[in-house]
Amino acid sequence: PPPVVPPGLGFGGEAEAAAAAAMAAAAAPAGSLSVSSVLSLNSNRRHNIAYVEDDVVVTSAGSKLVLLNVSTMAQRYVPSLDGGGIGAFAVHPGRKFLAVAEKCRHRAPNVYVYAYPSLELVKVMRDGTERAYSALAFNEKGDKLASVGGSPDYLLTLWDWQQEAIVLRSKAFSQDVYTVKFSPFFEGMLTTSGTGHIRFWKMAETFTGLKLQGALGKFGAVELSDVEAFVEMPDGKVLSSTETGEMILWDGGLIKVLLRRTGGKPCHDGAINVMHHDKSTNCIVSGGDDGFVRLWSFSSVNDAEADEDAHHTCITPLDELHVGPGVKVRSLLWERRHWLVQDGSGGLWRVGLPDGGGSISRGASPARLLAHHAGGIVGLAASPTCGSVVTAGADGTVRVYDAATAALVSSMAFAGEATCMATLSAAAAALAVGFADGVVRLVRRCSGGDGGGNGSAVLTAAAKPHKGRVTCLAVSPDGTQLATAGADGTVFFFAAPGGGALADSGQLAPLAWAAVPSAATCIAWTCDGACVVVGTSVSALHEVRCPAPGEVDTSRTFQAHGLLARSLPLVLPKPPKAPR
């Protein structure tokens, strides 16, 4: 069921009515459309998974907050109310409330607090940032909420969320802030981190009242690094991550020691994205882009001292687990009997832990729960005949889903980033996919067991018509020719060998290519299929004639002169000057 606004809670008068209308519009758009299933999660996003109850996690995907039962895979949704998507979210320590900080294009976004599991909207915090929130966290008691905004203000705001009131605010930094956390040990202290910085905050009484005071961590001789994750020690020291795989132990805003593995190797081969203190085993847990989760002795980390004439020391992990090939550990939820791992390469893993606290390197059992795109989806085609959906992603994969069951039918991985996709027929049984390395590939869906054509995908043809990125593709109205355009300022024409429809042939026969004055950004065929119209990066349209098969002598080159029929510069009207 969609979230509801209970009367008299958190709103008054027009504000309550407006919020109720926004929620109704988000939950039931015009035409009675509703979300059936979210097929792909935002696996590259920081801090994008949290437990709200046993076996139920919350994550954001586009303009929805998704409540996913990892046992049954059932989904519930909380729609974005401000229209710009979800900026950040946080789960109350008692798991009774869920805070959602949003993005908005036309006004300052709000922070909404929902009761869980009813999803009733109970509180709204306003004017905490100008455009979008980037981080959100409750304190240990659950009575305070910290939010951080994105560009242009980067405001750190402390809220008494039950009163919908701002307690304190200050500019967190001048660049993106990834993480905010309250101290679990000291009242009134918190830490923020992000692009090239970590900052330690405290609420201090001054002669002008209560203030937020922040001490910027000084990297000194250590290379400056983005800081995505950190964990606070009971004595106030903070252990933070780095882009290069080392861990930094901070004390009073200064680096106490840089931690590496034995032999001088970094703690992880690549960026560290996850850090936890597991109190049940008294271990520090780290996870990174190398796919490893490593356990470190708390005392070895907390008591570490730099070697003589050096700013680092070496420690040895107690245990480690490689989650899976190609996995990037972006988030990790630690439960007594299992971990839940958000994979930055596109997936969600459940790692069963060995009974009796045995070694995770030998007794853990990783299993992939979900597999999906990592990064943007650049093309999508739905078949009106068999109910399948084909997507192409910036991760270089082409995936086929069964829309009725939301199941992934097949996935193909290619070298390089996919950039665009076009269907070769109305049934979307064959598709052309362009890539960043200039390659164009034809992919066909095989018939499934029911003969409906909803089976796996296979590669049928490939060509490299461009020196750089393929920016757009278009199929002629009769389906017999394919035009590709690239960032190199060229347009290439293909046909099926021997004529006929490209969807039936599944092959590419090159006809010719023509140059346009600048990088192509979009392309479309004319209604008669005689020409294509190409839009370019310098605000111009160019009409390029498609050559007939055999018209161009291709014995020495496929370049054809004289195909550029005409060019139309786009002259945009200048806005009138404001009166003085």
Coordinates of C-alpha atoms in Angstrom, one line a residue:
P1 CA 0.0 0.0 0.0
P2 CA 1.2 3.6 -0.6
P3 CA 2.3 5.7 2.3
V4 CA -0.4 7.8 3.9
V5 CA -0.5 11.1 5.8
P6 CA -2.2 10.8 9.1
P7 CA -4.3 13.9 10.0
G8 CA -2.8 16.3 12.4
L9 CA 0.7 14.7 12.5
G10 CA 3.6 16.9 11.4
F11 CA 1.5 19.2 9.2
G12 CA -1.1 21.8 9.5
G13 CA -3.8 23.1 7.1
E14 CA -2.5 23.8 3.6
A15 CA 0.8 22.0 4.2
E16 CA -0.9 18.8 5.2
A17 CA -3.2 18.9 2.2
A18 CA -0.4 19.7 -0.2
A19 CA 1.7 16.8 1.2
A20 CA -1.3 14.4 0.9
A21 CA -1.9 15.5 -2.7
A22 CA 1.8 15.0 -3.5
M23 CA 1.8 11.5 -2.1
A24 CA -1.3 10.6 -3.9
A25 CA 0.1 11.9 -7.2
A26 CA 3.4 10.0 -6.6
A27 CA 1.6 6.8 -5.7
A28 CA -1.0 6.9 -8.5
P29 CA 0.0 8.9 -11.5
A30 CA -2.4 9.9 -14.3
G31 CA -3.7 6.8 -16.1
S32 CA -3.6 4.7 -12.9
L33 CA 0.0 3.6 -13.5
S34 CA 1.7 1.9 -10.6
V35 CA 5.1 0.4 -10.0
S36 CA 5.0 -3.3 -10.5
S37 CA 8.6 -4.1 -9.7
V38 CA 12.0 -2.5 -9.4
L39 CA 14.3 -4.6 -11.6
S40 CA 17.7 -2.9 -10.8
L41 CA 19.1 -1.3 -7.6
N42 CA 21.6 1.5 -7.4
S43 CA 24.5 -0.6 -6.4
N44 CA 27.2 2.1 -6.8
R45 CA 25.5 4.5 -4.4
R46 CA 27.2 5.0 -1.0
H47 CA 25.3 3.8 2.1
N48 CA 22.4 2.6 0.0
I49 CA 21.3 -0.3 2.1
A50 CA 20.1 -0.7 5.7
Y51 CA 18.0 -3.1 7.7
V52 CA 14.5 -1.9 8.9
E53 CA 13.6 -5.3 10.3
D54 CA 14.8 -8.9 10.1
D55 CA 15.1 -9.9 6.4
V56 CA 13.8 -6.5 5.2
V57 CA 16.2 -3.9 3.9
V58 CA 15.6 -0.4 2.6
T59 CA 17.4 0.9 -0.5
S60 CA 16.9 3.7 -3.0
A61 CA 16.4 3.3 -6.7
G62 CA 15.6 6.4 -8.9
S63 CA 12.6 8.2 -7.5
K64 CA 11.6 5.4 -5.1
L65 CA 12.7 4.1 -1.7
V66 CA 12.4 0.3 -2.0
L67 CA 11.7 -2.0 1.0
L68 CA 13.0 -5.4 -0.1
N69 CA 12.4 -8.6 1.7
V70 CA 15.6 -10.5 1.0
S71 CA 13.9 -13.9 1.8
T72 CA 10.9 -13.6 -0.4
M73 CA 12.1 -10.8 -2.7
A74 CA 8.8 -9.0 -2.2
Q75 CA 9.0 -5.2 -2.6
R76 CA 7.2 -2.1 -1.2
Y77 CA 7.8 1.4 -2.2
V78 CA 8.0 4.9 -0.8
P79 CA 7.7 7.5 -3.6
S80 CA 9.7 10.7 -3.7
L81 CA 7.5 13.6 -2.8
D82 CA 9.7 16.4 -4.0
G83 CA 10.1 15.2 -7.5
G84 CA 13.9 15.1 -7.7
G85 CA 14.6 11.6 -6.2
I86 CA 16.1 10.3 -3.0
G87 CA 19.2 12.1 -1.6
A88 CA 19.8 10.0 1.5
F89 CA 17.9 7.9 4.1
A90 CA 18.4 6.7 7.6
V91 CA 16.8 4.1 9.9
H92 CA 16.0 5.0 13.5
P93 CA 18.0 3.0 16.0
G94 CA 14.7 1.4 17.3
R95 CA 13.7 0.6 13.7
K96 CA 10.3 2.4 14.3
F97 CA 11.0 5.3 12.0
L98 CA 12.5 5.9 8.6
A99 CA 13.9 9.3 7.6
V100 CA 14.1 10.2 3.9
A101 CA 16.0 13.2 2.7
E102 CA 15.1 14.2 -0.9
K103 CA 16.2 16.2 -3.9
C104 CA 14.2 19.0 -5.6
R105 CA 14.6 21.1 -8.6
H106 CA 12.1 24.0 -7.9
R107 CA 12.4 24.6 -4.2
A108 CA 14.4 23.5 -1.1
P109 CA 13.9 19.8 -0.5
N110 CA 12.4 18.3 2.6
V111 CA 13.4 15.6 5.0
Y112 CA 10.4 13.2 5.6
V113 CA 10.1 10.9 8.6
Y114 CA 7.8 7.8 8.2
A115 CA 6.6 5.5 10.9
Y116 CA 7.5 1.9 10.2
P117 CA 6.0 -0.5 9.2
S118 CA 2.9 1.5 8.6
L119 CA 4.8 4.1 6.4
E120 CA 2.6 6.9 7.8
L121 CA 4.3 10.3 7.2
V122 CA 4.7 11.8 10.7
K123 CA 7.2 14.6 10.5
V124 CA 8.6 17.0 7.9
M125 CA 11.8 19.0 8.2
R126 CA 12.2 22.0 5.9
D127 CA 14.9 24.4 4.7
G128 CA 17.9 22.2 5.6
T129 CA 19.6 22.7 2.2
E130 CA 19.0 24.4 -1.2
R131 CA 18.8 21.6 -3.7
A132 CA 19.6 18.1 -2.5
Y133 CA 20.7 16.1 0.6
S134 CA 23.7 13.8 0.4
A135 CA 23.9 12.3 3.9
L136 CA 21.6 11.6 6.8
A137 CA 22.0 9.9 10.3
F138 CA 20.2 9.5 13.6
N139 CA 22.1 9.6 16.9
E140 CA 22.3 6.6 19.2
K141 CA 19.3 7.8 21.3
G142 CA 17.3 8.4 18.2
D143 CA 16.2 11.9 19.3
K144 CA 18.5 13.9 17.0
L145 CA 18.9 13.8 13.2
A146 CA 21.9 15.1 11.2
S147 CA 21.6 16.0 7.6
V148 CA 24.2 17.3 5.1
G149 CA 23.3 19.1 1.9
G150 CA 25.0 19.0 -1.5
S151 CA 26.1 21.8 -3.8
P152 CA 26.0 24.7 -3.5
D153 CA 25.6 25.1 0.3
Y154 CA 26.9 21.8 1.9
L155 CA 25.1 22.6 5.1
L156 CA 25.4 20.4 8.1
T157 CA 22.1 20.6 10.1
L158 CA 21.2 19.1 13.4
W159 CA 17.5 18.6 13.9
D160 CA 15.2 17.9 16.8
W161 CA 13.1 15.8 14.4
Q162 CA 10.2 15.3 16.8
Q163 CA 9.7 19.0 17.0
E164 CA 10.6 19.5 13.3
A165 CA 13.1 22.1 14.5
I166 CA 16.7 23.0 13.6
V167 CA 19.0 22.9 16.6
L168 CA 22.3 23.9 15.0
R169 CA 23.8 24.3 11.5
S170 CA 27.1 25.0 9.9
K171 CA 28.8 24.6 6.5
A172 CA 30.2 21.1 6.5
F173 CA 32.9 21.6 3.8
S174 CA 33.3 23.2 0.4
Q175 CA 33.0 19.9 -1.5
D176 CA 30.8 16.8 -1.5
V177 CA 30.2 15.1 1.9
Y178 CA 29.6 11.4 1.7
T179 CA 29.0 10.4 5.3
V180 CA 27.8 11.8 8.6
K181 CA 27.7 9.9 11.9
F182 CA 27.1 10.8 15.5
S183 CA 29.6 9.6 18.1
P184 CA 28.3 6.4 19.8
F185 CA 30.3 7.2 22.9
F186 CA 30.3 11.0 23.4
E187 CA 27.2 13.1 23.5
G188 CA 27.3 16.1 21.2
M189 CA 30.1 14.9 18.9
L190 CA 29.9 13.7 15.3
T191 CA 32.1 13.2 12.3
T192 CA 31.6 14.0 8.6
S193 CA 33.8 12.9 5.6
G194 CA 33.9 13.2 1.9
T195 CA 35.9 14.5 -1.0
G196 CA 39.4 15.0 0.3
H197 CA 38.5 15.5 3.9
I198 CA 37.3 14.3 7.3
R199 CA 36.0 16.7 9.9
F200 CA 35.4 16.2 13.6
W201 CA 32.6 18.2 15.2
K202 CA 31.4 19.0 18.6
M203 CA 28.5 21.0 20.1
A204 CA 30.2 23.6 22.3
E205 CA 28.8 26.2 24.6
T206 CA 30.2 29.7 23.8
F207 CA 29.5 33.1 25.2
T208 CA 27.0 33.6 22.3
G209 CA 25.3 30.2 22.9
L210 CA 25.5 26.6 21.6
K211 CA 27.7 26.3 18.5
L212 CA 28.9 23.6 16.1
Q213 CA 32.7 23.6 16.0
G214 CA 34.5 21.5 13.4
A215 CA 38.2 20.5 13.3
L216 CA 39.4 19.5 9.9
G217 CA 41.6 16.5 9.8
K218 CA 45.2 17.4 8.8
F219 CA 46.7 14.8 6.3
G220 CA 50.2 16.4 6.6
A221 CA 52.7 14.2 4.9
V222 CA 50.1 11.6 4.0
E223 CA 48.6 11.8 0.5
L224 CA 45.2 13.6 0.5
S225 CA 42.3 11.1 0.0
D226 CA 38.6 11.0 -0.3
V227 CA 37.1 9.4 2.9
E228 CA 34.0 7.3 2.5
A229 CA 33.9 5.2 5.7
F230 CA 35.1 5.6 9.2
V231 CA 34.6 4.1 12.7
E232 CA 35.0 5.7 16.1
M233 CA 36.9 4.0 18.9
P234 CA 35.7 4.2 22.5
D235 CA 38.5 6.6 23.5
G236 CA 37.6 9.0 20.7
K237 CA 40.1 8.1 18.1
V238 CA 38.7 7.6 14.6
L239 CA 39.8 5.0 12.0
S240 CA 39.1 6.1 8.4
S241 CA 39.3 4.7 4.9
T242 CA 41.3 5.9 1.9
E243 CA 41.1 5.6 -1.8
T244 CA 44.4 3.8 -2.0
G245 CA 43.5 1.0 0.5
E246 CA 45.3 2.1 3.6
M247 CA 43.5 2.9 6.9
I248 CA 44.2 6.0 8.9
L249 CA 44.0 6.2 12.7
W250 CA 43.2 9.8 13.8
D251 CA 43.6 11.3 17.2
G252 CA 42.5 14.8 17.9
G253 CA 42.4 15.8 14.2
L254 CA 45.9 14.6 13.5
I255 CA 47.1 11.3 12.0
K256 CA 48.4 9.0 14.6
V257 CA 49.4 6.2 12.2
L258 CA 48.8 4.9 8.7
L259 CA 48.0 1.2 8.7
R260 CA 49.1 -1.3 6.0
R261 CA 49.2 -5.0 5.8
T262 CA 52.4 -7.0 6.5
G263 CA 55.0 -6.4 3.8
G264 CA 53.9 -2.8 3.2
K265 CA 50.9 -3.8 1.1
P266 CA 47.7 -1.7 1.5
C267 CA 44.9 -3.1 3.6
H268 CA 42.9 -3.5 0.4
D269 CA 43.9 -3.3 -3.2
G270 CA 41.8 -0.3 -4.1
A271 CA 39.4 2.0 -2.3
I272 CA 38.0 1.0 1.1
N273 CA 34.2 1.6 1.2
V274 CA 33.1 -0.2 4.4
M275 CA 34.3 0.0 8.0
H276 CA 32.5 -1.4 11.1
H277 CA 33.3 -2.3 14.7
D278 CA 31.8 -5.6 15.5
K279 CA 31.5 -5.6 19.2
S280 CA 30.5 -9.2 19.6
T281 CA 33.9 -10.4 18.2
N282 CA 35.7 -7.1 19.0
C283 CA 36.9 -6.9 15.4
I284 CA 37.3 -4.0 12.9
V285 CA 35.6 -5.0 9.6
S286 CA 36.7 -3.5 6.4
G287 CA 35.5 -4.0 2.8
G288 CA 36.7 -2.6 -0.5
D289 CA 36.8 -2.5 -4.3
D290 CA 39.0 -5.6 -4.3
G291 CA 36.0 -7.7 -3.2
F292 CA 37.6 -8.7 0.1
V293 CA 36.1 -8.4 3.6
R294 CA 38.8 -8.4 6.2
L295 CA 38.7 -8.7 10.0
W296 CA 41.3 -6.9 12.1
S297 CA 42.1 -7.2 15.8
F298 CA 40.6 -4.2 17.6
S299 CA 43.5 -3.9 20.0
S300 CA 46.1 -4.1 17.2
V301 CA 44.4 -1.2 15.4
N302 CA 43.6 0.9 18.5
D303 CA 47.0 0.6 20.0
A304 CA 49.0 0.9 16.8
E305 CA 52.0 3.2 16.8
A306 CA 54.0 4.4 13.8
D307 CA 57.3 2.6 13.1
E308 CA 60.5 4.6 13.8
D309 CA 61.3 7.2 11.2
A310 CA 58.0 6.4 9.4
H311 CA 54.3 7.4 9.6
H312 CA 53.0 3.9 9.1
T313 CA 53.0 0.5 10.6
C314 CA 51.9 -3.0 9.4
I315 CA 49.3 -5.2 10.8
T316 CA 47.9 -8.6 9.8
P317 CA 44.2 -9.4 9.3
L318 CA 42.7 -12.0 11.6
D319 CA 40.6 -13.4 8.8
E320 CA 39.4 -12.5 5.3
L321 CA 36.9 -13.5 2.7
H322 CA 36.7 -12.8 -1.0
V323 CA 33.0 -12.4 -1.7
G324 CA 33.1 -13.3 -5.4
P325 CA 34.8 -12.7 -8.7
G326 CA 34.6 -9.0 -9.8
V327 CA 32.7 -8.0 -6.6
K328 CA 33.2 -4.5 -5.2
V329 CA 32.1 -4.2 -1.6
R330 CA 30.2 -1.0 -1.4
S331 CA 28.1 -1.6 1.7
L332 CA 28.0 -4.4 4.3
L333 CA 25.3 -5.2 6.8
W334 CA 26.5 -7.4 9.7
E335 CA 24.0 -9.8 11.4
R336 CA 24.8 -12.6 13.8
R337 CA 24.5 -15.4 11.2
H338 CA 25.1 -13.6 7.9
W339 CA 26.3 -10.5 6.1
L340 CA 24.5 -8.7 3.4
V341 CA 26.9 -7.2 0.8
Q342 CA 26.0 -4.5 -1.7
D343 CA 28.1 -5.2 -4.8
G344 CA 29.2 -2.1 -6.7
S345 CA 29.6 -4.3 -9.8
G346 CA 25.8 -4.9 -9.8
G347 CA 24.4 -7.2 -7.3
L348 CA 23.4 -8.1 -3.7
W349 CA 25.1 -11.0 -1.9
R350 CA 24.2 -12.9 1.3
V351 CA 27.2 -14.4 3.0
G352 CA 26.3 -17.2 5.5
L353 CA 28.7 -17.3 8.4
P354 CA 30.1 -20.5 9.9
D355 CA 28.6 -21.9 13.0
G356 CA 30.5 -21.5 16.3
G357 CA 32.6 -18.5 15.0
G358 CA 34.8 -20.5 12.7
S359 CA 37.0 -19.0 10.0
I360 CA 35.1 -17.1 7.4
S361 CA 37.8 -17.8 4.8
R362 CA 36.9 -21.5 5.0
G363 CA 33.4 -21.7 6.4
A364 CA 31.5 -18.7 4.9
S365 CA 29.1 -19.3 2.0
P366 CA 28.5 -16.4 -0.3
A367 CA 25.4 -16.5 -2.5
R368 CA 24.2 -13.9 -5.0
L369 CA 20.6 -12.7 -4.3
L370 CA 20.3 -10.2 -7.1
A371 CA 22.3 -9.4 -10.2
H372 CA 21.7 -6.1 -12.1
H373 CA 23.4 -3.3 -13.9
A374 CA 26.2 -1.4 -12.2
G375 CA 25.9 2.3 -13.3
G376 CA 23.5 4.0 -15.7
I377 CA 21.1 2.2 -18.0
V378 CA 21.6 3.6 -21.5
G379 CA 19.0 1.7 -23.4
L380 CA 15.7 -0.1 -22.8
A381 CA 13.3 -2.0 -25.1
A382 CA 10.1 -3.9 -24.2
S383 CA 8.6 -6.5 -26.3
P384 CA 4.8 -6.1 -26.8
T385 CA 4.5 -9.8 -27.8
C386 CA 6.3 -11.9 -25.2
G387 CA 6.6 -9.6 -22.1
S388 CA 10.4 -9.4 -22.0
V389 CA 12.5 -6.3 -21.3
V390 CA 16.0 -5.8 -22.7
T391 CA 18.3 -3.3 -21.1
A392 CA 21.9 -2.1 -22.0
G393 CA 24.0 -0.6 -19.3
A394 CA 27.1 1.5 -18.9
D395 CA 28.7 -1.5 -17.2
G396 CA 28.9 -3.1 -20.7
T397 CA 26.1 -5.7 -20.1
V398 CA 22.9 -6.5 -22.0
R399 CA 20.3 -8.1 -19.8
V400 CA 16.9 -9.7 -20.6
Y401 CA 14.2 -9.6 -17.9
D402 CA 10.8 -11.3 -17.7
A403 CA 8.5 -8.4 -17.0
A404 CA 5.8 -10.6 -15.5
T405 CA 8.0 -12.2 -12.9
A406 CA 10.7 -9.5 -12.7
A407 CA 13.3 -12.4 -13.1
L408 CA 16.6 -11.9 -14.9
V409 CA 16.5 -14.3 -17.8
S410 CA 20.0 -13.8 -19.1
S411 CA 23.0 -11.4 -19.1
M412 CA 25.8 -10.8 -21.7
A413 CA 28.9 -8.9 -20.7
F414 CA 31.0 -7.1 -23.3
A415 CA 34.3 -5.2 -23.1
G416 CA 33.7 -1.5 -22.8
E417 CA 30.8 0.7 -21.8
A418 CA 27.5 0.5 -23.6
T419 CA 26.3 4.0 -24.7
C420 CA 23.1 3.6 -26.7
M421 CA 20.6 1.0 -28.0
A422 CA 18.0 0.7 -30.8
T423 CA 15.5 -2.0 -31.7
L424 CA 15.6 -3.5 -35.1
S425 CA 11.9 -4.6 -35.1
A426 CA 8.7 -3.7 -33.4
A427 CA 8.8 -6.9 -31.5
A428 CA 12.2 -6.0 -30.0
A429 CA 13.5 -9.4 -30.9
A430 CA 16.7 -8.0 -32.3
L431 CA 18.7 -4.9 -31.1
A432 CA 21.7 -2.8 -32.0
V433 CA 23.9 -1.7 -29.2
G434 CA 26.6 1.0 -29.4
F435 CA 29.7 1.1 -27.2
A436 CA 32.2 3.7 -26.1
D437 CA 35.1 2.0 -28.1
G438 CA 33.3 2.6 -31.4
V439 CA 31.9 -0.9 -31.7
V440 CA 28.3 -1.7 -32.7
R441 CA 26.9 -5.1 -31.9
L442 CA 23.7 -6.8 -32.9
V443 CA 22.0 -8.9 -30.3
R444 CA 19.0 -11.3 -30.8
R445 CA 16.7 -12.8 -28.2
C446 CA 16.4 -16.5 -28.6
S447 CA 13.0 -18.2 -28.4
G448 CA 12.1 -19.5 -24.9
G449 CA 10.6 -22.8 -24.0
D450 CA 7.1 -21.4 -24.7
G451 CA 8.1 -20.3 -28.2
G452 CA 7.4 -16.7 -27.2
G453 CA 10.9 -15.4 -27.7
N454 CA 11.6 -14.5 -24.1
G455 CA 14.7 -16.5 -23.8
S456 CA 18.4 -15.6 -23.5
A457 CA 20.2 -13.2 -25.8
V458 CA 23.0 -14.1 -28.3
L459 CA 25.5 -11.9 -30.2
T460 CA 24.9 -12.2 -34.0
A461 CA 27.2 -9.5 -35.5
A462 CA 29.7 -6.8 -34.6
A463 CA 31.4 -3.9 -36.4
K464 CA 33.6 -1.0 -35.5
P465 CA 32.4 2.0 -37.6
H466 CA 33.7 4.8 -35.3
K467 CA 37.1 5.8 -33.9
G468 CA 35.5 7.0 -30.6
R469 CA 32.2 6.7 -28.7
V470 CA 29.0 5.7 -30.5
T471 CA 26.6 8.3 -29.5
C472 CA 23.3 7.3 -31.2
L473 CA 21.7 4.7 -33.4
A474 CA 18.7 4.7 -35.7
V475 CA 16.9 2.1 -37.8
S476 CA 15.2 3.0 -41.1
P477 CA 11.4 3.0 -41.1
D478 CA 11.3 -0.2 -43.2
G479 CA 13.9 -1.9 -40.9
T480 CA 16.4 -2.6 -43.7
Q481 CA 19.1 -0.1 -42.8
L482 CA 21.0 1.1 -39.7
A483 CA 22.6 4.5 -39.2
T484 CA 25.2 4.9 -36.5
A485 CA 26.7 8.3 -35.4
G486 CA 29.7 8.9 -33.2
A487 CA 31.6 11.5 -31.2
D488 CA 34.2 11.4 -34.0
G489 CA 31.8 13.4 -36.2
T490 CA 30.9 10.5 -38.6
V491 CA 27.7 8.8 -39.7
F492 CA 27.9 5.2 -40.9
F493 CA 25.2 3.3 -42.9
F494 CA 24.7 -0.4 -42.7
A495 CA 22.3 -2.8 -44.5
A496 CA 21.5 -6.5 -44.2
P497 CA 23.6 -8.6 -46.6
G498 CA 21.6 -9.4 -49.7
G499 CA 18.9 -6.9 -48.6
G500 CA 15.9 -7.6 -46.4
A501 CA 15.2 -6.7 -42.8
L502 CA 18.1 -6.4 -40.4
A503 CA 16.1 -8.2 -37.7
D504 CA 15.7 -11.2 -39.9
S505 CA 19.3 -11.3 -41.1
G506 CA 21.1 -10.5 -37.8
Q507 CA 24.1 -9.4 -39.9
L508 CA 25.7 -6.0 -40.9
A509 CA 26.9 -5.1 -44.4
P510 CA 28.6 -1.7 -44.5
L511 CA 27.4 0.7 -47.1
A512 CA 29.4 4.0 -46.6
W513 CA 30.1 6.7 -44.1
A514 CA 29.9 10.5 -44.2
A515 CA 31.4 13.2 -42.1
V516 CA 29.5 15.9 -40.3
P517 CA 31.2 19.0 -38.9
S518 CA 31.2 18.1 -35.2
A519 CA 30.3 15.3 -32.7
A520 CA 26.9 13.8 -33.3
T521 CA 24.5 13.9 -30.4
C522 CA 21.2 12.5 -31.9
I523 CA 20.0 11.0 -35.1
A524 CA 16.6 10.3 -36.8
W525 CA 15.4 9.0 -40.1
T526 CA 13.1 11.0 -42.4
C527 CA 9.7 9.4 -43.0
D528 CA 10.6 8.2 -46.5
G529 CA 13.8 6.5 -45.3
A530 CA 16.0 8.4 -47.8
C531 CA 18.0 10.5 -45.3
V532 CA 18.9 10.9 -41.7
V533 CA 18.9 14.1 -39.7
V534 CA 21.9 14.4 -37.3
G535 CA 22.1 16.8 -34.4
T536 CA 25.5 17.9 -33.3
S537 CA 27.3 19.3 -30.3
V538 CA 27.5 22.8 -31.9
S539 CA 23.8 23.4 -32.2
A540 CA 23.3 22.4 -35.8
L541 CA 21.2 19.9 -37.8
H542 CA 22.6 18.1 -40.8
E543 CA 20.7 16.1 -43.3
V544 CA 22.7 13.2 -44.7
R545 CA 21.5 11.1 -47.6
C546 CA 21.6 7.3 -47.3
P547 CA 23.4 5.7 -50.2
A548 CA 21.8 2.9 -52.1
P549 CA 23.6 -0.5 -52.0
G550 CA 26.3 -0.5 -54.6
E551 CA 26.1 3.3 -55.1
V552 CA 29.5 4.0 -53.4
D553 CA 32.7 2.4 -54.7
T554 CA 34.1 0.8 -51.5
S555 CA 37.0 -1.0 -53.1
R556 CA 39.4 1.5 -51.4
T557 CA 37.4 3.3 -48.7
F558 CA 33.9 3.4 -47.3
Q559 CA 34.0 7.2 -47.1
A560 CA 31.4 8.8 -49.4
H561 CA 31.5 12.5 -50.4
G562 CA 28.4 14.4 -51.4
L563 CA 26.0 12.6 -48.9
L564 CA 25.7 15.7 -46.7
A565 CA 22.6 17.3 -48.3
R566 CA 22.2 20.4 -46.2
S567 CA 23.0 22.0 -42.8
L568 CA 20.7 24.0 -40.6
P569 CA 22.3 26.0 -37.7
L570 CA 20.1 26.4 -34.7
V571 CA 19.9 30.1 -33.7
L572 CA 18.4 30.3 -30.2
P573 CA 16.7 33.6 -29.3
K574 CA 18.5 35.6 -26.7
P575 CA 16.5 36.5 -23.6
P576 CA 15.6 40.2 -23.4
K577 CA 17.8 42.4 -21.3
A578 CA 16.4 43.3 -18.0
P579 CA 15.4 46.9 -17.7
R580 CA 17.8 49.1 -15.8

